Amino acid sequence: MQIVIGTAGHIDHGKTALVKALTGTDTDHLAEEKARGMTIDLGFAYLDKFITIIDVPGHEKFIRNMVAGVSTIDIALLVVAADDGIMPQTKEHLHILKLLGLKKGIIAITKTDLINDLDWIDLIELELRELVSDTFLKDAPIFRTSVEKNEGIDDLKNEIITSSKTLSTVPNRGFFHMPIDRVFSKVGFGTIVTGTVLSGKIRSSIDLEVSPGNKRAKVRGLQTHGSNAASVKMGDRAAINLSGKELDNLSRGSVISEPGFVKETDKIIANVSMISDTKWNLKNRQRIHLHIGTAEVMAKVVINKTIQAGEKSNVLFLLEKPLAILMNERFIIRSFSPMETIGGCIVLDPKPLFKGKKLKEWINTLDFEAFNRFNQFINKFWKTPESIGNWSRRFHMNETEIKIWIKNSSLLNEKGMVFSSQSFEKSIKLIREVLTSFHQKNPYKNSIPKERIQVISQLSMNWLSFILISLEDELIYLDGGFALKSHSVLLSESDDFLVRKLEKLLIDAGFNLSKAIDLEISHEKKSLELLHILKNDKKVYEVIQGMWIHSSVWDKLISKISQYFSTNEKMNISDFKIMTKTSRKNAIPLLEFLDKMKITKREGDMRIKGEASV
């Protein structure tokens, strides 16, 4: 496994010189860096074929570059010069490392050759121990080094190698994802991007998605540690040669991922942890610098109350440009001006779907712990359960981890949907209520179509199908829809009279099809309701939508058809019109209905005897 080490510390404390002593590589590659004698941008060097060291700038003006560098590291190397001791950027860099969730680190005191008084170096070490006492570096080894005298360098190198072998395994999110920290072009190759692979694995020739912009690019070639590679995987420092359209705008802060896994967003919910000694408060509508992955973007804060130093709270950030952001990703926020690191955050929801009051409630509700938050998502979106694969993409985790969460939460996974028992019971109750309400409002309609149930309930269609099957002992499928078995149509005395009148009108109409509006017993809606009752009792037929015939008349028609085919093999429309004494307007739909019922069968312009003809 490849390991990435990142330096941290104040300007001119010897970080670059220390990296050169460890690796033999001068990471100050820019002409301006050579001229000014200080690191401005990220530098990269290899300790061996498994260990990369990222050298970051120490000047406060280049903190954004520092954050971009350390956002993807495994081990921090905090550097403090013996002649200066702890300085402002020492503290700020330490805050950043802590807020980004670093777990392992090493401390190096540099330039010890400039100090003759060992007590002074002892004092520096004591101050460092006090500074890191409440951080991940509290038990970190401290090495006294001098590049000029080559003292402590070998011991530090051995410790880096040893620490690299004892790193805890970080869960693989299950898909390829790499924030870009460098972009350059090479003659004959085109666009090349570099970064640390945070999850997944890729080979040449596959397609990747580039964000922001959702652009597609194909992998032409891969390198790791300066050598060509057949594949790159999680933890590797990788150089990727890309081909594709619209790659000119690629820059540090862009992200490449497997297509379909990471969605761009301009609105995120995060938990903010303010630095305990910051002089800044976080206020509603305040603009801040947001550093996430290798990207920097301006954002506006939306909160109910001011967050003070040392406090934690859930916050909505409105980004001024869209970014590809992962669930549970850590990031840094800095004040607008002057720029100072004021807090660290973890993403609770990278793409919230709610608005208004519901959004405020969702912000305040979300749990910091990802496992608890997963259960919140399951129960919040109970109307639209999703598959394990979809939850894996939504939480940016591998499916194995999601399955463990499901098991530990006693959740159910059926028909490709993950849901809780509470979600199931709520859905059952809702469908009962929808059907009960429908029957109350439409006493003469025997059933409600499934599509209408879906519109009213807002359950996803797959989930609705599952719930309807679960209710099969309580429901009946009738007339193209569902009804409660307990529901029955009981006509009032006045409606019973209207039904008899309706039947008489249809019988009198004979083979002339009738519309509800033409049956003048009441208003059209009432006629339709009563016609459907008669239809369910098989006393009328709906020949085509909205056109009706009485069953006794239909029986007479069947008899006439049978008699006709007893002496004839074929029948045309004219024959049918003469037989029924009706118009072409009625003849055509009647013949089509006869075809549908297989009483007749169409052959060109003629009809022959159908399978169901008697």
Coordinates of C-alpha atoms in Angstrom, one line a residue:
M1 CA 0.0 0.0 0.0
Q2 CA 1.3 3.5 -0.9
I3 CA 1.4 6.1 1.9
V4 CA 1.3 9.9 1.6
I5 CA 3.2 12.0 4.1
G6 CA 2.4 15.8 4.3
T7 CA 4.6 18.4 5.9
A8 CA 3.1 21.2 8.1
G9 CA 4.7 24.2 9.8
H10 CA 5.6 27.9 9.8
I11 CA 7.4 29.6 6.9
D12 CA 11.2 29.2 6.9
H13 CA 11.2 26.4 9.4
G14 CA 13.1 24.1 7.0
K15 CA 10.3 21.9 5.7
T16 CA 11.6 21.8 2.1
A17 CA 15.2 21.3 3.2
L18 CA 14.1 18.4 5.4
V19 CA 12.2 16.8 2.6
K20 CA 15.3 17.1 0.4
A21 CA 17.5 15.5 3.1
L22 CA 15.0 12.6 3.4
T23 CA 14.5 12.0 -0.3
G24 CA 17.2 13.8 -2.3
T25 CA 14.5 15.8 -4.1
D26 CA 14.3 19.6 -4.1
T27 CA 10.5 20.2 -4.1
D28 CA 10.8 23.9 -4.8
H29 CA 10.3 23.6 -8.5
L30 CA 8.9 27.1 -9.4
A31 CA 11.4 29.8 -10.5
E32 CA 9.6 32.2 -8.0
E33 CA 10.2 29.7 -5.2
K34 CA 13.9 29.6 -6.0
A35 CA 14.1 33.4 -6.2
R36 CA 12.2 34.1 -3.0
G37 CA 13.6 31.2 -1.1
M38 CA 10.3 30.0 0.1
T39 CA 7.7 27.3 -0.9
I40 CA 4.6 28.8 -2.6
D41 CA 2.9 25.7 -4.1
L42 CA 2.9 22.0 -3.4
G43 CA 6.0 20.0 -3.9
F44 CA 6.2 16.2 -4.3
A45 CA 9.0 13.8 -3.5
Y46 CA 9.4 10.0 -3.1
L47 CA 11.0 8.5 0.0
D48 CA 10.8 5.1 -1.6
K49 CA 8.5 3.3 -4.1
F50 CA 5.7 3.2 -1.5
I51 CA 6.0 6.6 0.3
T52 CA 5.3 10.0 -1.2
I53 CA 6.0 13.2 0.7
I54 CA 4.0 16.4 -0.1
D55 CA 5.8 19.5 0.9
V56 CA 3.4 22.4 1.6
P57 CA 3.9 26.1 1.9
G58 CA 4.2 27.7 5.3
H59 CA 3.4 31.3 4.6
E60 CA -0.1 32.4 5.7
K61 CA -0.8 33.8 2.2
F62 CA -0.6 30.2 0.8
I63 CA -2.7 28.4 3.3
R64 CA -5.1 27.4 0.5
N65 CA -2.3 25.5 -1.1
M66 CA -1.3 23.9 2.2
V67 CA -4.9 22.7 2.8
A68 CA -5.0 21.3 -0.8
G69 CA -1.9 19.3 0.0
V70 CA -2.8 17.9 3.4
S71 CA -6.4 17.1 2.5
T72 CA -5.3 13.7 1.1
I73 CA -2.4 12.7 3.4
D74 CA -2.1 9.7 5.7
I75 CA 0.6 10.9 8.1
A76 CA 1.5 14.5 9.1
L77 CA 5.1 15.6 9.6
L78 CA 4.9 18.7 11.8
V79 CA 8.1 20.8 11.5
V80 CA 9.2 23.4 14.0
A81 CA 12.6 25.2 13.8
A82 CA 14.7 25.2 16.9
D83 CA 15.7 28.8 16.6
D84 CA 12.0 30.1 16.3
G85 CA 10.0 27.6 18.2
I86 CA 6.2 27.6 17.9
M87 CA 4.9 30.3 15.5
P88 CA 1.5 31.4 14.2
Q89 CA 1.4 29.0 11.2
T90 CA 2.6 26.2 13.4
K91 CA -0.6 26.5 15.3
E92 CA -2.8 27.1 12.3
H93 CA -1.4 24.1 10.4
L94 CA -1.9 22.0 13.5
H95 CA -5.5 23.1 13.7
I96 CA -6.0 22.2 10.1
L97 CA -4.5 18.8 10.5
K98 CA -6.7 18.1 13.5
L99 CA -9.9 19.4 11.9
L100 CA -9.3 17.3 8.8
G101 CA -9.3 14.2 11.0
L102 CA -5.6 13.1 10.8
K103 CA -4.9 10.2 13.1
K104 CA -1.1 9.8 12.9
G105 CA 1.8 12.1 12.8
I106 CA 5.5 12.7 13.6
I107 CA 7.1 15.9 14.9
A108 CA 10.5 17.2 13.7
I109 CA 12.5 19.9 15.4
T110 CA 14.8 21.3 12.6
K111 CA 17.9 23.6 12.5
T112 CA 19.2 22.2 15.8
D113 CA 22.7 23.1 14.6
L114 CA 21.8 26.8 15.2
I115 CA 21.3 26.3 18.9
N116 CA 24.1 25.5 21.2
D117 CA 22.0 25.5 24.3
L118 CA 20.4 22.0 24.7
D119 CA 18.1 23.4 27.5
W120 CA 16.5 25.7 24.9
I121 CA 15.7 22.7 22.6
D122 CA 14.4 20.8 25.7
L123 CA 12.1 23.8 26.3
I124 CA 10.9 23.8 22.7
E125 CA 10.1 20.1 23.0
L126 CA 8.1 20.8 26.2
E127 CA 6.2 23.6 24.6
L128 CA 5.4 21.3 21.6
R129 CA 4.2 18.6 24.0
E130 CA 1.8 21.1 25.6
L131 CA 0.6 22.4 22.2
V132 CA -0.3 18.9 20.9
S133 CA -1.6 17.5 24.2
D134 CA -5.2 17.5 23.0
T135 CA -4.5 16.4 19.4
F136 CA -3.7 13.3 17.5
L137 CA 0.0 14.2 18.0
K138 CA -0.1 13.9 21.8
D139 CA 1.9 10.6 21.7
A140 CA 3.8 11.4 18.5
P141 CA 7.6 10.9 18.5
I142 CA 9.7 14.0 18.3
F143 CA 13.0 14.0 16.4
R144 CA 15.8 16.6 16.6
T145 CA 17.3 17.2 13.2
S146 CA 19.9 19.2 11.4
V147 CA 20.1 19.1 7.7
E148 CA 23.5 20.9 7.8
K149 CA 25.0 18.3 10.0
N150 CA 22.9 15.4 8.8
E151 CA 21.8 14.7 12.3
G152 CA 18.5 12.8 13.1
I153 CA 17.7 12.4 9.4
D154 CA 18.1 8.6 9.3
D155 CA 16.2 8.1 12.5
L156 CA 13.3 10.3 11.2
K157 CA 13.3 8.3 7.9
N158 CA 13.2 5.0 9.7
E159 CA 10.3 6.3 11.8
I160 CA 8.4 7.4 8.7
I161 CA 8.8 3.9 7.2
T162 CA 7.8 2.2 10.5
S163 CA 4.7 4.4 10.9
S164 CA 3.7 3.8 7.3
K165 CA 3.5 0.0 8.1
T166 CA 1.3 0.4 11.1
L167 CA -1.4 2.7 9.6
S168 CA -5.0 1.7 10.3
T169 CA -6.9 0.6 7.2
V170 CA -9.3 3.3 5.9
P171 CA -12.6 1.9 4.4
N172 CA -12.7 2.0 0.6
R173 CA -15.7 3.9 -0.6
G174 CA -16.0 1.4 -3.4
F175 CA -15.6 3.7 -6.4
F176 CA -12.7 5.6 -8.0
H177 CA -12.4 9.1 -6.7
M178 CA -9.4 11.5 -6.9
P179 CA -9.2 15.2 -6.2
I180 CA -6.8 16.9 -8.6
D181 CA -3.9 18.8 -7.2
R182 CA -1.9 19.4 -10.4
V183 CA -2.8 19.8 -14.1
F184 CA -0.3 20.1 -16.9
S185 CA 0.1 19.3 -20.6
K186 CA 2.9 17.3 -22.2
V187 CA 3.6 17.3 -25.9
G188 CA 2.4 14.1 -27.5
F189 CA 0.3 13.1 -24.5
G190 CA -2.1 16.0 -23.8
T191 CA -3.7 16.6 -20.4
I192 CA -2.2 15.0 -17.3
V193 CA -3.6 15.3 -13.8
T194 CA -2.1 14.2 -10.5
G195 CA -3.6 13.5 -7.1
T196 CA -4.0 11.0 -4.4
V197 CA -6.5 8.2 -5.1
L198 CA -8.9 8.4 -2.2
S199 CA -11.0 5.3 -3.1
G200 CA -11.4 2.6 -5.8
K201 CA -9.3 1.4 -8.6
I202 CA -9.0 2.1 -12.3
R203 CA -7.2 0.8 -15.4
S204 CA -6.4 2.5 -18.7
S205 CA -9.1 3.0 -21.4
I206 CA -12.0 3.4 -19.0
D207 CA -14.2 6.5 -18.9
L208 CA -14.2 8.9 -15.9
E209 CA -16.4 11.8 -14.9
V210 CA -14.7 15.2 -14.4
S211 CA -16.3 17.7 -12.0
P212 CA -17.3 20.4 -11.9
G213 CA -19.0 20.3 -15.3
N214 CA -19.8 16.6 -15.5
K215 CA -17.5 16.2 -18.4
R216 CA -16.4 12.8 -19.6
A217 CA -12.8 11.8 -20.2
K218 CA -11.0 8.6 -21.1
V219 CA -7.9 7.3 -19.3
R220 CA -5.1 7.1 -21.9
G221 CA -2.3 6.2 -19.5
L222 CA -1.4 5.8 -15.8
Q223 CA 1.7 6.4 -13.7
T224 CA 2.5 6.1 -10.1
H225 CA 5.8 7.1 -8.4
G226 CA 7.1 8.1 -11.8
S227 CA 6.6 4.7 -13.5
N228 CA 4.0 3.5 -15.9
A229 CA 1.3 1.4 -14.3
A230 CA -1.4 -0.9 -15.5
S231 CA -3.7 0.4 -12.7
V232 CA -3.9 2.7 -9.8
K233 CA -5.8 2.1 -6.6
M234 CA -6.8 3.7 -3.3
G235 CA -3.8 5.3 -1.5
D236 CA -1.7 5.7 -4.7
R237 CA -0.1 9.0 -5.8
A238 CA -1.2 8.9 -9.4
A239 CA -0.6 10.7 -12.7
I240 CA -3.4 10.2 -15.1
N241 CA -3.3 11.0 -18.8
L242 CA -6.8 12.0 -19.9
S243 CA -8.3 12.5 -23.4
G244 CA -11.7 14.2 -24.0
K245 CA -13.4 17.4 -25.0
E246 CA -13.6 20.5 -22.8
L247 CA -10.6 19.5 -20.6
D248 CA -9.0 23.0 -20.9
N249 CA -10.7 24.3 -17.8
L250 CA -9.3 21.5 -15.5
S251 CA -7.5 22.9 -12.5
R252 CA -6.6 22.1 -8.9
G253 CA -9.9 21.6 -7.1
S254 CA -11.4 19.5 -9.9
V255 CA -12.3 15.9 -9.2
I256 CA -12.3 12.8 -11.3
S257 CA -14.6 9.9 -10.4
E258 CA -16.3 6.8 -11.8
P259 CA -19.4 8.1 -13.6
G260 CA -22.6 8.3 -11.7
F261 CA -21.2 8.2 -8.2
V262 CA -20.5 11.8 -7.3
K263 CA -23.1 14.6 -8.0
E264 CA -22.2 18.3 -8.1
T265 CA -23.9 20.4 -5.5
D266 CA -24.1 24.1 -4.6
K267 CA -25.8 23.5 -1.2
I268 CA -24.5 21.3 1.6
I269 CA -25.4 20.6 5.3
A270 CA -22.3 20.1 7.5
N271 CA -21.5 20.0 11.2
V272 CA -19.1 22.8 12.1
S273 CA -16.6 22.6 14.9
M274 CA -15.2 26.1 15.7
I275 CA -11.6 26.4 16.9
S276 CA -11.5 27.0 20.6
D277 CA -9.1 30.0 20.4
T278 CA -10.5 31.7 17.3
K279 CA -11.6 35.3 17.7
W280 CA -14.2 34.8 15.0
N281 CA -17.9 33.9 15.4
L282 CA -19.9 32.3 12.6
K283 CA -23.0 34.4 11.8
N284 CA -26.0 34.0 9.6
R285 CA -25.4 35.1 5.9
Q286 CA -21.6 35.4 6.6
R287 CA -19.3 34.8 3.6
I288 CA -16.4 32.4 4.3
H289 CA -13.7 30.5 2.4
L290 CA -14.5 26.8 2.2
H291 CA -11.6 24.4 1.5
I292 CA -12.6 20.9 0.6
G293 CA -10.4 18.3 -1.0
T294 CA -8.1 20.3 -3.2
A295 CA -10.8 22.9 -4.0
E296 CA -11.5 26.4 -2.6
V297 CA -14.8 28.1 -3.0
M298 CA -16.6 31.0 -1.4
A299 CA -19.8 30.1 0.5
K300 CA -22.5 31.8 2.5
V301 CA -23.5 30.5 6.0
V302 CA -27.2 29.9 6.8
I303 CA -27.8 29.3 10.6
N304 CA -30.4 30.1 13.2
K305 CA -27.9 31.5 15.8
T306 CA -24.3 32.6 16.0
I307 CA -21.7 29.9 16.6
Q308 CA -18.9 31.0 18.9
A309 CA -15.4 29.7 19.5
G310 CA -15.3 26.1 20.7
E311 CA -18.9 25.4 19.8
K312 CA -20.3 22.9 17.3
S313 CA -23.5 23.1 15.3
N314 CA -25.1 22.0 12.0
V315 CA -25.0 24.6 9.3
L316 CA -26.2 25.0 5.7
F317 CA -23.5 26.3 3.3
L318 CA -24.6 27.9 0.0
L319 CA -21.6 27.5 -2.4
E320 CA -21.0 30.3 -4.9
K321 CA -20.0 27.6 -7.5
P322 CA -20.9 23.9 -7.7
L323 CA -18.4 21.3 -6.5
A324 CA -18.3 17.5 -6.3
I325 CA -18.6 16.8 -2.6
L326 CA -18.8 13.4 -0.8
M327 CA -20.9 12.4 2.2
N328 CA -18.8 12.5 5.4
E329 CA -16.0 14.5 3.7
R330 CA -14.1 16.8 6.0
F331 CA -13.2 20.4 5.1
I332 CA -11.9 23.6 6.5
I333 CA -13.6 27.0 6.7
R334 CA -11.6 30.3 6.9
S335 CA -12.8 33.8 7.5
F336 CA -13.3 36.1 4.5
S337 CA -10.9 38.8 5.5
P338 CA -8.4 38.7 7.0
M339 CA -8.2 35.0 6.1
E340 CA -7.8 32.8 9.2
T341 CA -8.7 29.2 9.9
I342 CA -11.8 29.3 12.1
G343 CA -13.2 25.8 12.0
G344 CA -13.5 22.4 10.6
C345 CA -16.5 20.6 9.2
I346 CA -17.9 17.2 8.2
V347 CA -20.5 16.8 5.4
L348 CA -23.8 15.5 6.8
D349 CA -25.8 15.8 3.5
P350 CA -24.0 16.8 0.3
K351 CA -27.2 17.4 -1.7
P352 CA -30.2 18.2 0.6
L353 CA -33.6 17.8 -1.2
F354 CA -35.8 19.9 1.1
K355 CA -36.7 23.6 1.1
G356 CA -38.1 26.1 3.5
K357 CA -39.3 24.9 6.9
K358 CA -38.6 21.2 6.1
L359 CA -35.0 22.1 5.2
K360 CA -34.5 23.9 8.6
E361 CA -35.9 20.9 10.4
W362 CA -33.6 18.6 8.5
I363 CA -30.5 20.7 9.2
N364 CA -31.3 20.7 13.0
T365 CA -32.1 16.9 13.0
L366 CA -29.1 15.4 11.2
D367 CA -26.8 13.3 13.5
F368 CA -23.0 13.7 13.4
E369 CA -22.5 9.9 13.4
A370 CA -22.9 8.5 9.9
F371 CA -24.5 5.2 11.2
N372 CA -27.3 7.1 13.0
R373 CA -27.7 9.5 10.1
F374 CA -28.2 6.6 7.7
N375 CA -31.1 5.5 9.8
Q376 CA -32.4 9.0 9.8
F377 CA -32.3 9.0 6.0
I378 CA -34.1 5.6 5.8
N379 CA -36.9 6.9 8.0
K380 CA -37.1 10.4 6.5
F381 CA -37.5 9.0 3.0
W382 CA -39.9 6.2 4.0
K383 CA -42.1 6.8 1.0
T384 CA -39.3 6.1 -1.5
P385 CA -37.1 3.2 -0.2
E386 CA -34.0 2.6 -2.2
S387 CA -31.7 -0.3 -3.0
I388 CA -28.4 -1.1 -1.3
G389 CA -26.7 0.1 -4.4
N390 CA -28.4 3.4 -4.4
W391 CA -27.7 3.9 -0.7
S392 CA -24.1 3.0 -1.4
R393 CA -24.0 5.8 -4.0
R394 CA -25.9 8.2 -1.8
F395 CA -23.6 7.8 1.2
H396 CA -20.5 7.3 -0.9
M397 CA -19.7 4.0 0.8
N398 CA -19.1 0.5 -0.4
E399 CA -22.0 -1.9 -0.4
T400 CA -20.5 -4.2 2.2
E401 CA -20.5 -1.3 4.8
I402 CA -24.1 -0.5 3.9
K403 CA -25.1 -4.2 4.5
I404 CA -23.4 -4.1 7.9
W405 CA -25.4 -1.0 8.8
I406 CA -28.6 -2.6 7.6
K407 CA -27.9 -5.7 9.8
N408 CA -27.0 -3.6 12.9
S409 CA -30.1 -1.4 12.5
S410 CA -32.5 -4.4 12.1
L411 CA -33.6 -2.9 8.8
L412 CA -35.3 -5.0 6.1
N413 CA -34.1 -5.5 2.6
E414 CA -36.8 -6.9 0.3
K415 CA -37.5 -6.6 -3.4
G416 CA -34.4 -4.4 -3.8
M417 CA -35.6 -1.9 -1.2
V418 CA -34.2 -1.1 2.2
F419 CA -36.7 0.0 4.8
S420 CA -37.5 0.0 8.5
S421 CA -40.5 -1.7 10.2
Q422 CA -41.7 1.8 11.1
S423 CA -41.6 2.8 7.4
F424 CA -43.5 -0.3 6.5
E425 CA -46.3 0.3 9.1
K426 CA -46.6 4.0 8.1
S427 CA -47.0 3.0 4.5
I428 CA -49.6 0.3 5.3
K429 CA -51.6 2.8 7.4
L430 CA -51.3 5.5 4.6
I431 CA -52.7 3.2 1.9
R432 CA -55.6 2.1 4.1
E433 CA -56.4 5.8 4.7
V434 CA -56.2 6.6 1.0
L435 CA -58.6 3.8 0.1
T436 CA -61.0 4.6 3.0
S437 CA -61.1 8.2 2.0
F438 CA -61.7 7.3 -1.7
H439 CA -64.6 5.1 -0.8
Q440 CA -66.1 7.8 1.4
K441 CA -65.9 10.4 -1.3
N442 CA -66.9 8.0 -4.1
P443 CA -69.4 5.6 -2.6
Y444 CA -70.6 4.3 -6.0
K445 CA -67.1 3.6 -7.4
N446 CA -65.9 0.1 -6.7
S447 CA -62.1 0.8 -7.0
I448 CA -59.4 3.3 -7.5
P449 CA -56.6 2.8 -10.1
K450 CA -53.1 2.1 -8.8
E451 CA -51.7 5.1 -10.6
R452 CA -54.2 7.3 -8.7
I453 CA -53.2 5.7 -5.4
Q454 CA -49.6 6.5 -6.2
V455 CA -50.3 10.2 -6.9
I456 CA -52.3 10.6 -3.7
S457 CA -49.9 8.7 -1.4
Q458 CA -46.6 9.8 -3.1
L459 CA -45.1 6.3 -2.5
S460 CA -42.7 5.2 -5.2
M461 CA -44.4 2.8 -7.6
N462 CA -42.2 -0.1 -6.6
W463 CA -42.8 0.5 -2.9
L464 CA -46.6 0.9 -3.5
S465 CA -46.6 -2.4 -5.4
F466 CA -45.0 -4.1 -2.4
I467 CA -47.4 -2.5 0.1
L468 CA -50.5 -3.5 -2.0
I469 CA -49.2 -7.1 -2.1
S470 CA -48.7 -7.0 1.7
L471 CA -52.4 -5.8 2.0
E472 CA -53.7 -8.6 -0.3
D473 CA -55.9 -10.1 2.5
E474 CA -57.6 -6.7 2.9
L475 CA -57.9 -5.7 -0.7
I476 CA -59.6 -6.8 -3.9
Y477 CA -58.6 -6.0 -7.4
L478 CA -61.7 -4.9 -9.3
D479 CA -62.5 -3.0 -12.5
G480 CA -58.8 -2.1 -13.1
G481 CA -58.2 -0.8 -9.6
F482 CA -58.1 -1.6 -5.9
A483 CA -60.7 -1.5 -3.2
L484 CA -61.1 -2.5 0.4
K485 CA -62.8 -5.9 0.8
S486 CA -64.9 -4.3 3.5
H487 CA -66.3 -1.8 1.0
S488 CA -69.7 -2.4 -0.6
V489 CA -72.0 -0.3 -2.7
L490 CA -75.3 0.4 -1.1
L491 CA -77.7 2.4 -3.2
S492 CA -80.0 4.9 -1.7
E493 CA -83.7 4.6 -2.5
S494 CA -83.5 7.5 -4.9
D495 CA -80.4 6.2 -6.6
D496 CA -81.9 2.7 -6.9
F497 CA -84.8 4.4 -8.8
L498 CA -82.3 6.2 -11.1
V499 CA -80.4 2.9 -11.8
R500 CA -83.6 1.3 -13.0
K501 CA -84.4 4.4 -15.1
L502 CA -80.9 4.3 -16.6
E503 CA -81.3 0.6 -17.6
K504 CA -84.5 1.4 -19.3
L505 CA -82.9 4.2 -21.3
L506 CA -80.1 1.9 -22.4
I507 CA -82.5 -0.9 -23.4
D508 CA -84.6 1.5 -25.4
A509 CA -81.4 2.9 -27.1
G510 CA -80.8 -0.6 -28.5
F511 CA -77.7 -0.8 -30.7
N512 CA -77.3 3.0 -30.7
L513 CA -74.5 3.5 -28.1
S514 CA -75.1 6.0 -25.4
K515 CA -72.9 8.5 -23.5
A516 CA -73.5 9.3 -19.9
I517 CA -74.3 12.9 -20.7
D518 CA -77.0 11.7 -23.1
L519 CA -78.7 9.7 -20.4
E520 CA -80.8 12.4 -18.8
I521 CA -81.4 11.0 -15.4
S522 CA -79.2 13.5 -13.5
H523 CA -75.9 15.2 -14.0
E524 CA -73.1 13.5 -16.0
K525 CA -71.0 12.5 -12.9
K526 CA -74.0 10.8 -11.3
S527 CA -74.7 8.9 -14.5
L528 CA -71.1 7.7 -14.7
E529 CA -71.1 6.5 -11.1
L530 CA -74.3 4.5 -11.7
L531 CA -73.1 3.2 -15.0
H532 CA -70.0 1.8 -13.3
I533 CA -72.1 0.1 -10.7
L534 CA -74.1 -1.5 -13.5
K535 CA -70.9 -2.5 -15.2
N536 CA -69.6 -4.2 -12.1
D537 CA -72.9 -6.1 -11.9
K538 CA -72.4 -7.0 -15.6
K539 CA -75.6 -5.3 -16.6
V540 CA -73.9 -2.9 -19.0
Y541 CA -70.8 -2.9 -21.2
E542 CA -68.5 0.0 -22.0
V543 CA -67.9 -0.6 -25.7
I544 CA -65.3 2.1 -26.0
Q545 CA -64.5 4.8 -23.4
G546 CA -67.6 6.6 -22.5
M547 CA -69.9 4.6 -24.9
W548 CA -72.4 2.2 -23.3
I549 CA -74.7 -0.7 -24.2
H550 CA -77.1 -2.7 -22.0
S551 CA -76.2 -6.4 -21.5
S552 CA -79.6 -7.6 -22.7
V553 CA -79.0 -5.7 -25.9
W554 CA -75.5 -7.1 -26.2
D555 CA -76.9 -10.6 -25.8
K556 CA -79.3 -10.0 -28.7
L557 CA -76.4 -8.8 -30.8
I558 CA -74.5 -12.0 -30.0
S559 CA -77.5 -14.0 -31.1
K560 CA -77.8 -12.1 -34.3
I561 CA -74.1 -12.6 -35.1
S562 CA -74.5 -16.3 -34.4
Q563 CA -77.5 -16.6 -36.7
Y564 CA -75.6 -14.6 -39.5
F565 CA -72.6 -16.9 -39.5
S566 CA -74.8 -20.0 -39.6
T567 CA -75.4 -19.1 -43.2
N568 CA -72.6 -16.8 -44.1
E569 CA -68.8 -17.1 -43.9
K570 CA -68.0 -13.3 -44.0
M571 CA -69.5 -10.0 -43.0
N572 CA -68.8 -6.5 -44.0
I573 CA -69.8 -3.2 -42.3
S574 CA -72.9 -2.8 -44.6
D575 CA -74.1 -6.3 -43.6
F576 CA -73.7 -5.4 -40.0
K577 CA -75.5 -2.0 -40.4
I578 CA -78.5 -3.8 -42.1
M579 CA -78.5 -6.5 -39.4
T580 CA -78.5 -4.0 -36.5
K581 CA -80.3 -1.1 -38.2
T582 CA -77.7 1.3 -36.8
S583 CA -75.4 3.9 -38.2
R584 CA -71.7 3.6 -39.2
K585 CA -70.9 5.7 -36.1
N586 CA -72.2 2.9 -33.9
A587 CA -71.3 0.0 -36.2
I588 CA -67.6 0.5 -36.1
P589 CA -67.1 0.6 -32.3
L590 CA -69.5 -2.3 -31.9
L591 CA -67.5 -4.4 -34.5
E592 CA -64.2 -3.5 -32.8
F593 CA -65.7 -4.6 -29.4
L594 CA -66.9 -7.8 -31.0
D595 CA -63.3 -8.4 -32.3
K596 CA -61.9 -7.7 -28.8
M597 CA -64.3 -10.2 -27.3
K598 CA -63.3 -12.7 -30.0
I599 CA -66.9 -13.0 -31.2
T600 CA -65.7 -11.9 -34.6
K601 CA -62.3 -11.7 -36.2
R602 CA -61.2 -9.0 -38.7
E603 CA -59.7 -9.9 -42.0
G604 CA -59.1 -6.8 -44.1
D605 CA -62.4 -5.1 -44.5
M606 CA -64.4 -8.2 -43.6
R607 CA -65.2 -10.1 -40.4
I608 CA -65.3 -13.9 -40.0
K609 CA -66.5 -16.0 -37.1
G610 CA -64.3 -15.6 -34.0
E611 CA -63.0 -18.1 -31.5
A612 CA -65.6 -17.2 -28.8
S613 CA -68.5 -17.2 -31.2
V614 CA -71.4 -19.5 -30.3

